[in-house]
Amino acid sequence: MKRALFPGSFDPLTLGHYDIIKRGVKLFDEVIVAIGINAEKKYMFSLEQRKQFIEEAFKDFKKVKVVTYKGLTVDFCKEVDAEFILRGLRNPADFEFEKAIAHTNRTLTKIETVFLLTSSSTSYISSSIVRDVIRNNGNYKLLVPDSVRVD
Ligand code: ADP
């Protein structure tokens, strides 16, 4: 079974993430969306909220699973038997950053990272911009799937 892990913070899930996951589903038998837990990071949305947003957005996709994890992504890949890491590339800055991580992961293990270029319509979206729009009462709904709600 070809299983890919799509790791990230998803604080919150955006239309950019949504696009990559939907396209990943066509390439792999299973896509595990893995929310990394980093005790040192401050999040806008709780882990439970972030998980719910993704679960609801993909409730009709049998091949998409949502989990949380701590520690090294490659260690977690081994735990869930995922041979691939899926990542989205928006711009050259993403590429430089992702290149170093992918090389490191290949040095540590045999896990391959598969990159998908973002769709042009969502390439400008980042979770940090979405959080900024939310903080300043902008119409964040244009940037995220319907499941992402702010109370
Ligand atoms: P991180 O904590 O690694 O920054 P994110 O939740 O922001 O995690 O992103 C997880 C993955 O989603 C990364 O591969 C990132 O490049 C990708 N991604 C983020 N925003 C977009 C977007 N707008 N289009 C496509 N991929 C994206």
Short mmCIF file of C-alpha atoms and ligand atoms in Angstrom, two decimals:
data_model
loop_
_atom_site.label_atom_id
_atom_site.label_comp_id
_atom_site.label_asym_id
_atom_site.label_seq_id
_atom_site.Cartn_x
_atom_site.Cartn_y
_atom_site.Cartn_z
CA MET A 1 0.00 0.00 0.00
CA LYS A 2 1.36 3.44 -0.97
CA ARG A 3 0.89 5.57 2.12
CA ALA A 4 1.94 9.22 2.41
CA LEU A 5 2.19 11.42 5.47
CA PHE A 6 1.25 15.08 5.04
CA PRO A 7 2.75 16.77 8.12
CA GLY A 8 2.16 20.32 9.30
CA SER A 9 0.73 22.60 11.95
CA PHE A 10 -2.55 23.31 10.14
CA ASP A 11 -3.23 26.34 12.33
CA PRO A 12 -5.70 26.42 10.61
CA LEU A 13 -6.26 24.23 7.53
CA THR A 14 -6.29 26.47 4.41
CA LEU A 15 -7.52 26.06 0.84
CA GLY A 16 -3.83 25.52 -0.04
CA HIS A 17 -3.53 22.49 2.26
CA TYR A 18 -6.93 21.28 1.05
CA ASP A 19 -5.76 21.38 -2.57
CA ILE A 20 -2.56 19.44 -1.84
CA ILE A 21 -4.39 16.73 0.14
CA LYS A 22 -7.04 16.30 -2.56
CA ARG A 23 -4.37 15.93 -5.21
CA GLY A 24 -2.32 13.63 -2.97
CA VAL A 25 -5.29 11.29 -2.74
CA LYS A 26 -4.98 10.66 -6.49
CA LEU A 27 -1.34 9.60 -6.11
CA PHE A 28 -1.45 7.47 -2.96
CA ASP A 29 -3.66 4.74 -1.52
CA GLU A 30 -3.82 6.62 1.76
CA VAL A 31 -2.90 10.13 2.88
CA ILE A 32 -2.34 10.60 6.60
CA VAL A 33 -2.67 14.23 7.58
CA ALA A 34 -0.40 14.46 10.62
CA ILE A 35 -0.63 17.43 12.95
CA GLY A 36 2.72 17.92 14.66
CA ILE A 37 2.65 18.78 18.35
CA ASN A 38 5.31 21.30 19.30
CA ALA A 39 5.12 22.29 22.96
CA GLU A 40 7.14 25.45 22.31
CA LYS A 41 4.81 26.84 19.65
CA LYS A 42 1.80 29.05 20.44
CA TYR A 43 -1.21 28.15 18.32
CA MET A 44 -4.36 30.12 17.54
CA PHE A 45 -6.48 26.96 17.38
CA SER A 46 -6.32 24.08 19.84
CA LEU A 47 -5.10 20.69 18.66
CA GLU A 48 -8.65 19.36 18.91
CA GLN A 49 -10.05 22.22 16.79
CA ARG A 50 -7.33 21.83 14.15
CA LYS A 51 -8.03 18.10 13.97
CA GLN A 52 -11.80 18.64 13.71
CA PHE A 53 -11.44 21.16 10.88
CA ILE A 54 -9.48 18.62 8.81
CA GLU A 55 -11.69 15.66 9.70
CA GLU A 56 -14.82 17.54 8.73
CA ALA A 57 -13.31 18.86 5.49
CA PHE A 58 -12.40 15.30 4.44
CA LYS A 59 -15.28 13.36 5.95
CA ASP A 60 -16.25 11.99 2.52
CA PHE A 61 -12.70 10.92 1.64
CA LYS A 62 -12.12 7.33 2.77
CA LYS A 63 -8.42 7.54 1.92
CA VAL A 64 -7.69 10.49 4.23
CA LYS A 65 -6.84 9.92 7.91
CA VAL A 66 -6.09 12.62 10.48
CA VAL A 67 -3.71 12.02 13.38
CA THR A 68 -1.47 13.96 15.75
CA TYR A 69 2.16 13.18 16.51
CA LYS A 70 5.17 14.25 18.54
CA GLY A 71 8.83 13.91 17.70
CA LEU A 72 10.59 13.40 14.40
CA THR A 73 8.39 13.13 11.33
CA VAL A 74 10.48 10.25 9.94
CA ASP A 75 10.07 8.28 13.17
CA PHE A 76 6.34 8.75 12.96
CA CYS A 77 6.37 7.64 9.31
CA LYS A 78 7.92 4.35 10.41
CA GLU A 79 5.33 4.00 13.16
CA VAL A 80 2.43 4.28 10.72
CA ASP A 81 4.26 2.53 7.89
CA ALA A 82 4.32 5.52 5.52
CA GLU A 83 7.06 5.40 2.87
CA PHE A 84 6.40 8.90 1.59
CA ILE A 85 6.15 12.42 2.95
CA LEU A 86 3.92 14.77 0.98
CA ARG A 87 4.70 18.50 0.96
CA GLY A 88 3.40 21.50 -0.93
CA LEU A 89 5.69 24.03 -2.62
CA ARG A 90 4.49 27.60 -2.95
CA ASN A 91 7.61 29.57 -3.84
CA PRO A 92 11.44 29.52 -3.87
CA ALA A 93 11.57 30.13 -0.12
CA ASP A 94 9.49 26.98 0.48
CA PHE A 95 11.82 25.10 -1.87
CA GLU A 96 15.01 26.08 -0.02
CA PHE A 97 13.50 25.21 3.34
CA GLU A 98 11.95 21.95 2.17
CA LYS A 99 15.10 20.87 0.34
CA ALA A 100 17.14 20.87 3.55
CA ILE A 101 14.47 18.95 5.44
CA ALA A 102 13.99 16.39 2.65
CA HIS A 103 17.77 15.80 2.40
CA THR A 104 17.99 15.37 6.15
CA ASN A 105 15.10 12.93 6.15
CA ARG A 106 16.74 10.93 3.33
CA THR A 107 19.97 10.84 5.33
CA LEU A 108 18.15 9.51 8.37
CA THR A 109 15.91 7.04 6.53
CA LYS A 110 14.80 5.80 3.12
CA ILE A 111 11.65 7.88 3.18
CA GLU A 112 11.06 9.86 -0.02
CA THR A 113 9.51 13.32 0.02
CA VAL A 114 7.09 14.02 -2.80
CA PHE A 115 6.45 17.67 -3.62
CA LEU A 116 3.40 19.06 -5.32
CA LEU A 117 3.43 22.58 -6.71
CA THR A 118 0.56 24.58 -5.33
CA SER A 119 -2.32 25.50 -7.57
CA SER A 120 -1.95 29.06 -8.81
CA SER A 121 -5.25 30.00 -7.16
CA THR A 122 -4.04 29.07 -3.66
CA SER A 123 -0.29 29.61 -3.82
CA TYR A 124 -0.42 32.91 -1.90
CA ILE A 125 -2.32 31.46 1.06
CA SER A 126 -0.56 30.65 4.32
CA SER A 127 -1.92 29.79 7.75
CA SER A 128 -0.13 32.81 9.20
CA ILE A 129 -1.90 35.19 6.78
CA VAL A 130 -5.21 33.51 7.60
CA ARG A 131 -4.55 34.04 11.33
CA ASP A 132 -3.79 37.69 10.66
CA VAL A 133 -7.03 38.12 8.70
CA ILE A 134 -8.95 36.45 11.56
CA ARG A 135 -7.30 38.63 14.22
CA ASN A 136 -8.28 41.72 12.28
CA ASN A 137 -11.85 40.62 11.57
CA GLY A 138 -11.36 40.12 7.84
CA ASN A 139 -13.27 37.66 5.69
CA TYR A 140 -11.10 34.60 6.34
CA LYS A 141 -13.81 32.37 4.82
CA LEU A 142 -12.39 33.11 1.38
CA LEU A 143 -9.11 31.41 2.30
CA VAL A 144 -10.18 28.25 4.16
CA PRO A 145 -12.53 25.27 3.67
CA ASP A 146 -16.06 25.68 5.11
CA SER A 147 -15.20 23.46 8.08
CA VAL A 148 -12.87 26.13 9.53
CA ARG A 149 -14.93 28.30 11.84
CA VAL A 150 -14.07 30.91 14.42
CA ASP A 151 -16.43 31.14 17.40
P1 ADP B 1 4.40 24.01 8.84
O1 ADP B 1 4.19 23.89 10.29
O2 ADP B 1 5.32 22.97 8.26
O3 ADP B 1 4.66 25.42 8.35
P2 ADP B 1 1.88 24.16 7.51
O4 ADP B 1 0.67 23.68 8.21
O5 ADP B 1 1.96 25.63 7.28
O6 ADP B 1 3.05 23.56 8.28
O7 ADP B 1 2.06 23.48 6.09
C1 ADP B 1 2.13 22.10 5.88
C2 ADP B 1 2.40 21.80 4.41
O8 ADP B 1 1.45 22.45 3.61
C3 ADP B 1 3.75 22.30 3.89
O9 ADP B 1 4.23 21.36 2.95
C4 ADP B 1 3.43 23.56 3.20
O10 ADP B 1 4.35 23.86 2.16
C5 ADP B 1 2.08 23.21 2.62
N1 ADP B 1 1.29 24.41 2.35
C6 ADP B 1 1.03 25.42 3.18
N2 ADP B 1 0.28 26.37 2.58
C7 ADP B 1 0.08 25.93 1.32
C8 ADP B 1 -0.57 26.47 0.16
N3 ADP B 1 -1.18 27.65 0.17
N4 ADP B 1 -0.59 25.72 -0.95
C9 ADP B 1 0.02 24.51 -0.97
N5 ADP B 1 0.69 23.97 0.06
C10 ADP B 1 0.72 24.66 1.18
#
